[in-house]
Coordinates of C-alpha atoms in Angstrom, one line a residue:
Chain A
M1 CA 65.7 -35.1 7.3
N2 CA 62.3 -35.6 6.6
T3 CA 60.4 -32.9 4.5
P4 CA 57.2 -32.2 6.6
T5 CA 53.9 -32.9 4.8
V6 CA 51.9 -29.7 4.2
T7 CA 48.5 -30.1 5.3
P8 CA 46.0 -27.6 4.4
S9 CA 44.9 -25.8 7.7
G10 CA 40.9 -24.7 8.0
P11 CA 38.0 -25.9 6.1
Q12 CA 38.1 -27.7 3.0
G13 CA 35.6 -28.5 0.1
P14 CA 32.1 -26.6 0.1
E15 CA 32.7 -24.8 3.9
A16 CA 36.0 -23.2 2.2
T17 CA 34.2 -22.2 -0.7
F18 CA 31.6 -20.5 1.2
E19 CA 34.3 -18.8 3.5
D20 CA 36.1 -17.7 0.3
T21 CA 32.8 -16.2 -1.1
I22 CA 32.4 -14.1 2.1
A23 CA 36.1 -13.1 2.4
R24 CA 36.2 -12.0 -1.3
D25 CA 32.7 -10.0 -0.6
Q26 CA 30.9 -12.1 -3.3
R27 CA 27.3 -13.2 -2.9
V28 CA 26.1 -16.4 -1.6
E29 CA 23.5 -17.6 -3.9
P30 CA 20.6 -20.3 -3.1
R31 CA 22.3 -23.2 -4.4
D32 CA 25.4 -22.8 -2.9
W33 CA 26.6 -24.7 0.2
M34 CA 26.2 -22.8 3.4
P35 CA 26.2 -23.4 7.0
D36 CA 23.2 -24.3 8.8
G37 CA 23.7 -21.4 11.2
Y38 CA 24.1 -18.9 8.4
R39 CA 20.7 -20.2 6.8
T40 CA 18.6 -20.0 9.9
T41 CA 20.1 -16.7 11.1
L42 CA 19.0 -15.4 7.5
I43 CA 15.6 -17.1 7.5
R44 CA 15.2 -15.5 10.9
Q45 CA 16.0 -11.9 9.8
I46 CA 14.5 -12.0 6.3
A47 CA 11.2 -13.5 8.0
Q48 CA 11.4 -10.5 10.9
H49 CA 11.9 -8.0 8.2
A50 CA 9.0 -9.3 5.8
H51 CA 6.8 -9.4 8.6
S52 CA 7.7 -5.7 9.7
E53 CA 6.9 -4.6 6.3
I54 CA 3.3 -6.5 6.4
I55 CA 2.5 -5.5 10.2
G56 CA 4.0 -2.0 9.2
M57 CA 1.1 -1.4 6.6
Q58 CA -1.4 -1.2 9.7
P59 CA -0.3 1.9 11.5
E60 CA -0.5 4.2 8.4
G61 CA -3.0 2.0 6.5
E62 CA -5.6 3.3 9.0
W63 CA -5.4 6.9 7.6
I64 CA -5.8 6.2 3.9
T65 CA -9.8 6.4 4.3
R66 CA -9.5 9.6 6.1
A67 CA -6.5 11.3 4.3
P68 CA -7.3 15.1 4.1
S69 CA -6.9 15.6 0.5
L70 CA -7.0 13.2 -2.6
R71 CA -3.3 13.7 -3.5
R72 CA -2.3 12.8 0.1
K73 CA -4.8 9.7 -0.3
A74 CA -2.9 8.5 -3.4
I75 CA 0.5 8.8 -2.0
L76 CA -0.4 7.1 1.4
F77 CA -2.3 4.5 -0.6
A78 CA 0.5 3.8 -2.8
K79 CA 3.2 3.9 0.0
V80 CA 1.2 1.2 2.0
Q81 CA 1.0 -0.9 -1.1
D82 CA 4.7 -0.5 -1.6
E83 CA 5.0 -2.1 1.9
A84 CA 2.9 -5.3 0.8
G85 CA 5.1 -5.4 -2.2
H86 CA 8.4 -5.5 0.0
G87 CA 6.9 -8.0 2.2
L88 CA 6.2 -10.3 -1.1
Y89 CA 9.9 -9.7 -2.3
L90 CA 11.3 -10.8 1.3
Y91 CA 8.9 -13.6 1.9
S92 CA 10.3 -14.9 -1.6
A93 CA 13.9 -14.1 -0.7
A94 CA 13.2 -16.4 2.6
E95 CA 11.7 -19.0 0.3
T96 CA 15.0 -19.4 -1.7
L97 CA 16.3 -20.5 1.6
G98 CA 13.8 -23.3 2.1
A99 CA 11.4 -21.3 4.4
D100 CA 7.6 -21.2 3.4
R101 CA 5.6 -18.0 3.3
T102 CA 2.7 -20.0 5.0
D103 CA 4.7 -21.2 7.7
M104 CA 6.3 -17.8 8.2
T105 CA 2.7 -16.3 8.4
A106 CA 1.9 -18.9 11.1
R107 CA 5.1 -18.0 13.3
L108 CA 4.2 -14.1 12.9
I109 CA 0.6 -15.0 14.0
D110 CA 1.3 -17.1 16.9
G111 CA 4.1 -14.9 18.2
R112 CA 7.1 -17.4 17.1
Q113 CA 8.7 -14.7 14.9
K114 CA 8.9 -11.1 15.6
Y115 CA 8.8 -7.8 13.8
S116 CA 10.1 -4.5 14.1
S117 CA 9.1 -2.9 17.6
I118 CA 8.2 0.4 16.0
F119 CA 4.8 -0.8 14.5
N120 CA 3.5 -1.3 18.1
Y121 CA 3.0 2.4 18.7
P122 CA -0.2 3.9 17.7
T123 CA -0.9 6.7 15.0
E124 CA -2.8 9.4 16.7
T125 CA -2.8 12.2 14.2
F126 CA -2.3 12.6 10.4
A127 CA 0.8 14.4 11.2
D128 CA 2.0 10.7 12.2
V129 CA 1.9 9.6 8.8
G130 CA 4.4 12.2 7.9
V131 CA 6.7 11.6 10.8
I132 CA 6.7 7.9 10.1
G133 CA 7.8 8.6 6.6
W134 CA 10.5 10.6 7.9
F135 CA 11.8 8.9 11.1
V136 CA 10.8 5.3 10.5
D137 CA 11.4 5.2 6.7
G138 CA 14.6 7.1 7.3
A139 CA 15.9 4.6 10.1
A140 CA 14.9 1.8 7.6
I141 CA 17.0 3.3 4.9
C142 CA 20.0 3.5 7.4
N143 CA 19.7 0.2 8.5
Q144 CA 19.0 -1.4 5.0
V145 CA 21.1 0.6 2.6
P146 CA 24.2 -1.5 3.8
L147 CA 22.1 -4.7 3.4
C148 CA 22.2 -4.1 -0.3
R149 CA 25.7 -5.5 0.0
T150 CA 24.9 -8.4 2.4
S151 CA 26.3 -11.7 1.5
Y152 CA 23.1 -13.4 0.5
G153 CA 22.5 -12.3 -3.1
P154 CA 18.5 -12.6 -3.1
Y155 CA 18.2 -10.6 0.0
G156 CA 20.4 -8.0 -1.0
R157 CA 18.9 -7.5 -4.5
A158 CA 15.3 -7.3 -2.9
M159 CA 17.1 -4.3 -0.4
V160 CA 18.2 -2.6 -3.6
R161 CA 14.6 -2.0 -4.8
V162 CA 13.1 -1.7 -1.2
C163 CA 15.7 1.1 -0.4
K164 CA 14.8 3.1 -3.5
E165 CA 11.1 3.0 -2.7
E166 CA 11.6 3.8 1.1
S167 CA 13.9 6.7 0.1
F168 CA 10.8 8.0 -1.8
H169 CA 8.5 7.4 1.2
Q170 CA 11.0 9.2 3.4
R171 CA 10.8 12.3 1.2
Q172 CA 7.2 12.1 0.7
G173 CA 6.8 12.0 4.7
Y174 CA 9.1 14.9 5.0
E175 CA 7.3 16.7 2.5
L176 CA 3.9 16.4 4.1
L177 CA 5.8 18.1 7.2
L178 CA 7.0 20.7 5.4
T179 CA 3.6 21.5 4.1
M180 CA 1.9 21.1 7.4
M181 CA 4.6 23.4 9.1
G182 CA 3.5 26.0 6.5
G183 CA -0.3 25.9 7.7
T184 CA -2.1 26.6 10.8
D185 CA -0.6 26.7 14.4
E186 CA -2.9 23.8 15.1
Q187 CA -1.0 22.0 12.1
R188 CA 2.5 22.8 13.5
E189 CA 1.5 21.5 17.0
M190 CA 0.5 18.2 15.7
V191 CA 3.7 17.9 13.9
Q192 CA 5.8 18.8 16.9
D193 CA 3.7 16.3 19.0
A194 CA 4.2 13.4 16.7
V195 CA 7.9 13.9 16.5
N196 CA 8.0 13.9 20.4
R197 CA 6.3 10.6 20.4
W198 CA 8.0 8.9 17.5
W199 CA 11.8 10.2 18.2
W200 CA 12.6 7.6 21.1
P201 CA 10.9 4.7 19.5
S202 CA 12.5 5.4 16.1
L203 CA 15.8 5.3 17.7
M204 CA 15.0 1.9 19.3
M205 CA 14.7 0.6 15.6
F206 CA 18.3 -0.1 15.6
G207 CA 18.2 -2.6 18.2
P208 CA 19.9 -2.7 21.8
P209 CA 23.2 -1.1 22.3
D210 CA 26.2 -3.2 20.9
A211 CA 27.0 -4.3 24.0
D212 CA 23.6 -6.2 24.5
S213 CA 23.0 -7.3 21.1
P214 CA 23.8 -11.3 21.2
N215 CA 23.5 -12.0 17.6
S216 CA 25.5 -9.3 16.0
A217 CA 29.1 -10.6 16.1
R218 CA 28.2 -13.6 13.9
S219 CA 26.3 -11.8 11.5
M220 CA 29.1 -9.3 11.2
A221 CA 31.4 -12.1 10.3
W222 CA 29.3 -13.5 7.9
K223 CA 28.8 -10.1 6.5
I224 CA 25.1 -10.5 6.8
K225 CA 25.4 -7.3 8.7
R226 CA 27.6 -4.6 7.8
H227 CA 27.5 -2.2 10.7
S228 CA 26.8 -2.4 14.2
N229 CA 23.4 -1.1 15.8
D230 CA 25.2 1.8 17.5
E231 CA 27.1 3.0 14.3
L232 CA 23.6 3.0 12.4
R233 CA 21.9 4.8 15.2
Q234 CA 24.6 7.4 15.1
R235 CA 24.2 7.8 11.5
F236 CA 20.5 8.4 11.5
V237 CA 20.8 11.1 14.4
D238 CA 23.2 12.9 12.2
M239 CA 21.2 12.7 9.4
T240 CA 18.0 14.0 11.1
V241 CA 19.2 16.7 13.1
P242 CA 19.6 19.1 10.2
Q243 CA 16.5 17.9 8.7
A244 CA 14.6 18.9 12.0
Q245 CA 16.3 22.2 12.1
K246 CA 15.0 23.0 8.4
L247 CA 11.5 21.6 9.4
G248 CA 11.4 23.9 12.4
V249 CA 10.7 21.3 15.0
T250 CA 12.6 20.5 18.3
L251 CA 13.7 16.7 18.7
P252 CA 12.7 15.8 22.3
D253 CA 16.3 15.3 23.6
P254 CA 17.8 17.7 26.1
G255 CA 21.2 15.9 25.5
L256 CA 21.2 16.3 21.9
R257 CA 24.2 18.5 20.6
W258 CA 27.1 18.4 18.1
N259 CA 30.4 17.1 19.4
E260 CA 32.9 18.9 17.3
E261 CA 35.7 16.2 18.5
R262 CA 33.7 13.2 17.6
G263 CA 32.5 14.9 14.5
H264 CA 29.0 13.4 15.4
H265 CA 26.2 14.4 17.5
D266 CA 26.0 13.4 21.2
F267 CA 22.5 12.2 22.3
G268 CA 20.6 10.6 25.1
A269 CA 19.8 6.8 25.5
P270 CA 16.4 5.5 24.8
D271 CA 14.5 3.6 27.4
W272 CA 15.7 0.3 26.8
D273 CA 13.5 -1.2 29.3
E274 CA 10.6 0.1 27.1
L275 CA 12.2 -1.5 24.2
K276 CA 12.4 -4.8 26.1
R277 CA 8.6 -4.7 27.0
V278 CA 7.5 -3.8 23.5
V279 CA 9.6 -6.6 21.8
S280 CA 8.5 -9.2 24.4
G281 CA 4.7 -8.2 23.3
D282 CA 3.7 -5.6 25.9
G283 CA 3.9 -2.5 23.6
P284 CA 0.8 -0.3 23.2
C285 CA -0.6 -2.1 20.0
N286 CA 1.1 -5.5 19.9
A287 CA -2.3 -7.4 20.7
E288 CA -4.0 -5.4 18.1
R289 CA -1.6 -5.7 15.2
I290 CA -1.3 -9.5 15.5
A291 CA -5.2 -9.6 15.8
R292 CA -5.8 -7.8 12.6
R293 CA -3.3 -9.8 10.9
R294 CA -4.7 -13.2 12.3
A295 CA -8.0 -11.9 11.4
A296 CA -7.1 -11.2 7.8
H297 CA -5.5 -14.6 7.4
E298 CA -8.4 -16.6 9.1
E299 CA -11.2 -14.9 7.2
G300 CA -9.4 -15.1 3.8
A301 CA -8.9 -19.0 4.4
W302 CA -11.8 -19.9 2.3
V303 CA -10.7 -17.8 -0.5
R304 CA -7.2 -19.4 -0.6
E305 CA -8.9 -22.8 -0.5
A306 CA -11.1 -21.8 -3.3
A307 CA -8.0 -21.0 -5.4
S308 CA -6.1 -24.0 -4.5
A309 CA -9.2 -26.3 -5.5
H310 CA -9.8 -24.3 -8.7
A311 CA -6.0 -24.7 -9.5
S312 CA -6.2 -28.4 -9.0
K313 CA -9.5 -29.2 -10.7
R314 CA -7.8 -27.0 -13.7
A315 CA -4.7 -29.1 -13.9
T316 CA -6.8 -32.3 -13.8
R317 CA -9.0 -31.0 -16.5
V318 CA -5.8 -30.2 -18.5
R319 CA -4.3 -33.7 -17.8
E320 CA -7.4 -35.6 -19.0
G321 CA -7.8 -33.3 -22.0
A322 CA -4.3 -34.2 -23.1
A323 CA -4.9 -37.8 -22.1
A324 CA -8.1 -38.0 -24.4
Chain B
M1 CA 21.0 10.3 -3.4
S2 CA 22.1 12.2 -0.3
H3 CA 19.7 12.9 2.3
E4 CA 20.6 16.6 1.7
D5 CA 18.2 16.0 -1.3
L6 CA 15.4 16.1 1.1
Y7 CA 15.6 19.9 1.9
V8 CA 16.8 21.2 -1.0
D9 CA 14.3 23.2 -2.8
H10 CA 15.8 24.0 -6.3
D11 CA 15.5 20.5 -8.0
N12 CA 11.7 19.6 -8.4
A13 CA 12.3 17.7 -11.5
Q14 CA 12.9 14.5 -9.6
W15 CA 9.9 14.5 -7.6
A16 CA 6.8 12.5 -8.6
F17 CA 4.9 14.3 -5.8
G18 CA 5.7 17.4 -4.0
T19 CA 6.4 19.8 -7.0
G20 CA 3.4 22.0 -5.9
F21 CA 1.1 21.5 -8.6
T22 CA -2.2 20.0 -7.4
D23 CA -4.1 20.1 -10.6
P24 CA -4.1 16.9 -12.3
L25 CA -4.5 18.3 -15.6
H26 CA -1.9 20.9 -15.4
G27 CA -0.5 21.7 -18.7
V28 CA -3.5 20.5 -20.7
D29 CA -5.7 23.0 -22.8
Q30 CA -9.0 22.6 -20.6
R31 CA -11.1 25.0 -22.6
V32 CA -14.5 23.4 -23.2
P33 CA -14.8 23.1 -27.1
D34 CA -17.8 25.1 -28.8
G35 CA -20.8 22.9 -29.6
I36 CA -20.6 20.8 -26.3
D37 CA -23.3 21.4 -23.6
A38 CA -20.9 22.2 -20.6
G39 CA -23.6 21.2 -17.9
D40 CA -23.7 18.0 -19.7
L41 CA -20.2 17.3 -19.7
A42 CA -19.9 18.5 -16.0
A43 CA -22.8 16.2 -14.9
C44 CA -21.1 13.4 -16.6
C45 CA -17.6 13.9 -15.4
L46 CA -19.0 14.3 -11.7
A47 CA -21.1 11.3 -11.8
L48 CA -18.2 9.2 -13.1
G49 CA -15.9 10.7 -10.8
D50 CA -18.1 9.9 -8.0
D51 CA -18.3 6.2 -8.9
A52 CA -14.5 6.2 -9.0
L53 CA -13.9 7.9 -5.6
V54 CA -16.4 6.0 -3.9
S55 CA -15.4 2.5 -5.3
A56 CA -11.7 3.6 -4.3
Q57 CA -12.8 4.1 -1.1
R58 CA -14.3 0.7 -0.5
L59 CA -11.3 -0.7 -1.9
A60 CA -9.2 1.2 0.5
E61 CA -11.1 -0.5 3.5
W62 CA -9.5 -3.8 2.2
C63 CA -5.9 -2.4 3.2
T64 CA -4.4 -4.9 5.6
R65 CA -7.5 -7.4 5.5
A66 CA -7.1 -9.0 2.1
P67 CA -6.8 -12.9 2.1
E68 CA -3.6 -12.7 0.5
L69 CA -0.4 -10.7 -0.3
E70 CA -1.2 -10.7 -4.0
E71 CA -4.8 -9.6 -3.2
E72 CA -3.5 -6.9 -1.1
L73 CA -1.5 -5.6 -3.8
A74 CA -4.0 -5.9 -6.4
L75 CA -7.0 -4.4 -4.7
A76 CA -4.9 -1.4 -3.6
N77 CA -3.7 -1.1 -7.3
I78 CA -7.3 -1.1 -8.7
G79 CA -8.2 1.4 -5.8
L80 CA -5.3 3.8 -6.7
D81 CA -6.3 3.7 -10.6
L82 CA -10.0 4.6 -9.6
L83 CA -8.7 7.3 -7.3
G84 CA -6.7 8.7 -10.1
Q85 CA -9.6 8.7 -12.5
A86 CA -11.8 10.3 -9.8
R87 CA -9.0 13.2 -9.8
L88 CA -9.0 13.8 -13.4
L89 CA -12.8 13.7 -13.8
Y90 CA -13.3 16.1 -10.8
A91 CA -10.6 18.4 -12.1
R92 CA -12.7 18.3 -15.5
T93 CA -15.7 19.0 -13.7
G94 CA -14.5 21.9 -12.1
R95 CA -13.6 23.5 -15.4
A96 CA -16.9 22.3 -17.1
D97 CA -19.3 23.3 -14.5
G98 CA -17.7 27.0 -14.4
T99 CA -16.9 27.1 -10.8
G100 CA -13.3 26.5 -11.3
R101 CA -13.3 24.2 -7.8
G102 CA -10.4 21.6 -7.4
E103 CA -10.9 17.9 -6.9
D104 CA -10.7 18.3 -2.8
A105 CA -13.9 20.7 -3.3
Y106 CA -15.9 17.8 -4.7
A107 CA -14.4 14.8 -2.8
Y108 CA -14.4 16.6 0.8
F109 CA -17.0 19.5 0.8
R110 CA -20.1 18.0 -0.6
D111 CA -22.7 16.2 1.5
P112 CA -24.2 12.9 0.7
D113 CA -27.2 14.4 -1.0
G114 CA -24.7 16.2 -3.9
F115 CA -23.0 12.8 -4.6
R116 CA -24.3 11.2 -7.9
N117 CA -22.6 7.8 -7.8
L118 CA -24.2 4.5 -8.8
R119 CA -25.9 3.1 -5.5
L120 CA -24.0 -0.3 -6.0
A121 CA -20.6 1.5 -5.4
E122 CA -21.6 2.8 -1.8
L123 CA -22.8 -0.6 -0.5
P124 CA -20.8 -1.9 2.3
G125 CA -17.8 -4.1 1.6
G126 CA -19.3 -7.6 2.4
D127 CA -17.0 -10.7 1.8
F128 CA -14.6 -11.1 -0.8
A129 CA -17.0 -12.7 -3.1
F130 CA -19.2 -9.5 -3.0
T131 CA -16.2 -7.1 -3.7
I132 CA -15.2 -9.5 -6.7
T133 CA -18.8 -9.6 -7.8
R134 CA -19.4 -5.8 -7.4
L135 CA -15.8 -5.1 -9.0
L136 CA -16.9 -7.3 -11.9
V137 CA -20.1 -5.5 -12.5
L138 CA -18.9 -1.8 -12.2
S139 CA -15.7 -2.6 -14.1
V140 CA -17.3 -4.3 -17.0
W141 CA -19.9 -1.7 -17.0
R142 CA -17.2 1.6 -16.9
L143 CA -15.2 -0.3 -19.4
A144 CA -18.0 -0.3 -21.8
V145 CA -18.6 3.4 -21.0
F146 CA -15.0 4.6 -21.6
E147 CA -14.5 2.8 -24.7
E148 CA -17.3 4.7 -26.2
L149 CA -16.0 8.1 -24.5
T150 CA -12.6 7.3 -26.2
S151 CA -14.2 9.2 -29.4
A152 CA -16.0 12.0 -27.0
P153 CA -16.2 15.4 -28.7
D154 CA -14.5 16.8 -25.6
P155 CA -10.7 16.0 -25.9
V156 CA -9.8 16.0 -22.5
L157 CA -12.8 13.6 -21.5
A158 CA -11.5 11.6 -24.2
A159 CA -8.1 11.2 -23.2
I160 CA -9.2 10.3 -19.6
A161 CA -11.3 7.7 -21.0
A162 CA -8.4 6.4 -23.1
K163 CA -6.0 6.0 -20.1
S164 CA -9.0 4.7 -18.0
V165 CA -9.5 1.9 -20.5
K166 CA -6.3 0.4 -20.1
E167 CA -6.6 0.3 -16.3
L168 CA -10.1 -1.1 -16.3
S169 CA -9.3 -3.7 -18.7
Y170 CA -7.0 -5.1 -16.1
H171 CA -9.7 -4.6 -13.2
C172 CA -12.3 -6.7 -15.4
H173 CA -9.6 -9.3 -16.0
Y174 CA -8.8 -9.4 -12.3
A175 CA -12.5 -9.5 -11.4
A176 CA -13.4 -12.3 -14.0
V177 CA -10.4 -14.5 -12.9
W178 CA -11.4 -14.4 -9.2
T179 CA -15.1 -14.8 -10.4
V180 CA -14.3 -18.3 -12.1
R181 CA -12.0 -19.3 -9.3
L182 CA -14.7 -18.7 -6.6
G183 CA -17.4 -20.4 -9.0
D184 CA -15.3 -23.4 -9.7
G185 CA -13.4 -23.7 -6.1
T186 CA -15.2 -25.0 -3.3
P187 CA -18.9 -25.7 -2.1
E188 CA -18.4 -22.6 0.2
S189 CA -16.7 -20.4 -2.3
R190 CA -19.5 -21.1 -4.9
D191 CA -22.2 -20.4 -2.3
R192 CA -20.8 -17.4 -1.5
L193 CA -20.5 -16.2 -5.1
R194 CA -24.1 -17.2 -5.8
T195 CA -25.1 -15.1 -2.9
A196 CA -22.9 -12.1 -3.9
L197 CA -24.5 -12.3 -7.7
S198 CA -28.0 -12.3 -6.2
D199 CA -27.1 -9.4 -3.7
V200 CA -25.8 -7.3 -6.7
A201 CA -28.4 -8.3 -9.2
P202 CA -31.2 -5.8 -8.1
W203 CA -28.8 -2.7 -8.5
L204 CA -27.7 -3.5 -12.0
G205 CA -30.6 -1.7 -13.4
E206 CA -28.8 1.5 -12.4
P207 CA -25.8 1.2 -14.6
L208 CA -27.7 -0.5 -17.4
T209 CA -30.1 2.3 -18.0
D210 CA -27.8 5.2 -17.1
Q211 CA -28.1 7.9 -19.6
T212 CA -25.3 10.1 -18.0
A213 CA -22.6 9.7 -20.8
A214 CA -25.2 9.5 -23.6
G215 CA -25.0 13.1 -24.5
L216 CA -21.1 12.6 -24.9
G217 CA -21.4 9.5 -27.1
A218 CA -21.8 6.7 -24.8
E219 CA -25.2 5.6 -25.9
S220 CA -26.9 3.7 -23.1
A221 CA -28.1 0.8 -25.1
V222 CA -25.0 0.1 -26.7
V223 CA -23.0 0.1 -23.1
A224 CA -25.7 -2.1 -21.7
D225 CA -25.5 -4.8 -24.6
R226 CA -21.6 -4.9 -24.2
T227 CA -22.0 -5.2 -20.3
L228 CA -24.5 -7.9 -20.4
R229 CA -22.5 -9.9 -22.9
H230 CA -19.2 -9.6 -21.2
L231 CA -20.7 -10.3 -17.7
A232 CA -22.7 -13.5 -19.3
D233 CA -19.5 -14.9 -20.7
V234 CA -17.6 -14.5 -17.3
V235 CA -20.7 -16.1 -15.3
V236 CA -20.7 -19.0 -17.9
R237 CA -17.2 -19.7 -17.3
A238 CA -17.7 -19.4 -13.4
G239 CA -20.3 -22.2 -13.9
F240 CA -23.5 -20.3 -13.6
D241 CA -26.5 -20.0 -15.9
P242 CA -26.8 -16.1 -16.8
S243 CA -30.4 -16.2 -17.1
E244 CA -30.5 -17.2 -13.4
V245 CA -27.9 -14.7 -11.9
L246 CA -28.0 -11.6 -14.4
P247 CA -31.0 -9.6 -15.4
L248 CA -31.3 -10.3 -19.4
G249 CA -31.6 -6.6 -20.0
P250 CA -32.7 -3.0 -18.8
A251 CA -36.3 -4.2 -19.1
S252 CA -36.3 -7.3 -16.9
A253 CA -34.0 -5.8 -14.3
P254 CA -35.9 -5.8 -11.1
A255 CA -34.7 -2.5 -10.3
I256 CA -34.6 -1.0 -6.9
P257 CA -36.6 2.3 -7.1
G258 CA -34.5 5.7 -7.4
S259 CA -31.3 6.3 -8.9
G260 CA -28.0 7.5 -7.5
R261 CA -27.8 9.5 -10.5
D262 CA -30.7 11.6 -9.1
G263 CA -29.1 12.0 -6.0
D264 CA -31.1 9.0 -4.2
R265 CA -28.8 7.4 -1.7
T266 CA -28.6 4.3 0.5
E267 CA -27.9 4.8 4.1
H268 CA -24.4 3.6 3.7
L269 CA -23.1 6.7 1.9
A270 CA -23.3 9.0 4.8
P271 CA -20.9 7.0 7.0
L272 CA -18.6 6.5 4.4
L273 CA -18.4 10.5 3.6
T274 CA -18.2 11.0 7.1
E275 CA -14.9 9.0 7.5
L276 CA -13.6 10.1 4.3
Q277 CA -14.1 13.9 5.0
S278 CA -13.4 13.8 8.8
I279 CA -10.0 15.3 8.8
A280 CA -10.2 17.9 5.9
R281 CA -13.6 19.3 7.6
A282 CA -12.0 19.2 11.0
H283 CA -9.2 21.7 10.0
P284 CA -10.8 23.8 7.1
Q285 CA -8.0 26.3 7.3
A286 CA -5.3 23.6 7.2
Q287 CA -2.9 22.8 4.2
W288 CA -2.0 19.4 3.2

């Protein structure tokens, strides 16, 4: 009787190492082998995340020059600066995968890469600054805390720092709202109005329902993503409801109620057609946001060219100095 | 950190902001020492505070418009430093002038003719070359002033100066590095820098002859001399002849008549303040 030859099933070599790294919840690092799909998925996600930070500076950045106290001015200025810093870490993380910041910026400006739909809504009053901190940074934290454990090392490590700062921003936003709610009737109305306008777009930040999220399954298998869109959305609602009660505002959803059986809040569905429209470029501020980013990039071209020219002249002078 | 911490009131030690105190000099002995002219001290802190606030406002206008992300971060950093200096200086002003007013009273509830900043600070933003050139001039001058004020007879102002010197050293370095890059970069950047230097030059007489801090130990001639030497060094490294682009001294500065320190304003301060003060003035009973 012949002994059957044992042949290993499944992948071998670098692919097996990769699968094993994922299975053991270890980090994939820039010089490790990785499937092309993993690399392109990550580049797309990280670039989109970086762009969101950069475009996300605009809705709040508009209020820095008008902030109604010097303390609020300092808080807001620092927050918007943090967002620029987050953009930088994230572009750097994408560069470890072979992407290039200049190229990513070009893709943002010509619409080939996207950013979070939430930043296509206008900021109408200073209360929006507080509500963005509370809702938008809160939603970002729900999305990003699990990303601290994402399988790609540089992305996960960037997220650790980003999450710490976002948590700070969320508390600052909430604290602004608490202060405003203790102010005049007009201020309380401003807060409620901002809550009404930002609630549904904030729920959309988690993306379409799981059934309509085409890229989710593969990202979950690769442990780039750790929780589904709907799970994260639920977590955000459960976290926010008691905060709204404490603040004294009403969340604009008649279907919102505690479900004892599920141990979660039930809530209504956002207008998914609106999300589709905003993502495809037809939100209230899409054109304005991209136009601003494009103008800054184009108007700054001569500055970047000057820096490059100076750097290469300097390198030449150093070489010639060394040769002499 | 759980999200409950957001609305639990008892543990404020973890908050950098939001503890309720709004006085940036909280915990400091703020009495004006004997032998110091409180009026001079108030005027000095107000003027230097106004320079910082107006400069920070112009830097904030760059937000989301900078030529590169690193510059976005740096300009915001400098703006934040100056905003912090303004807050400390206004707090000191409120004590020294005897009114007890807080920082926001000075920033939000004075009209343009009450401001005492150098007029160079209020000129519109212009291009990146102008921003860098103005930043260079104002930072180099301000560094010289604050270096002298670290030994001011008022300990609070001396402490503010010591903190500011560290910040301003970086501002000078940043502006100098970019001045050299633009001067050495491309023909376009060099032209733009030359234009910026000539746009800034007529306003230099004002800081170089400023007597605001003289009574507190920052001798105008010492400050002017150090400022011009520092500027000349940077301008030479950028490939320009200082005698062409900078005035050689206070006497030769082709000064534009008037002085921001006496309340003379350009037409640019009013719209800057209208924007800065718009929300605060629209809701005078509000709390933020």
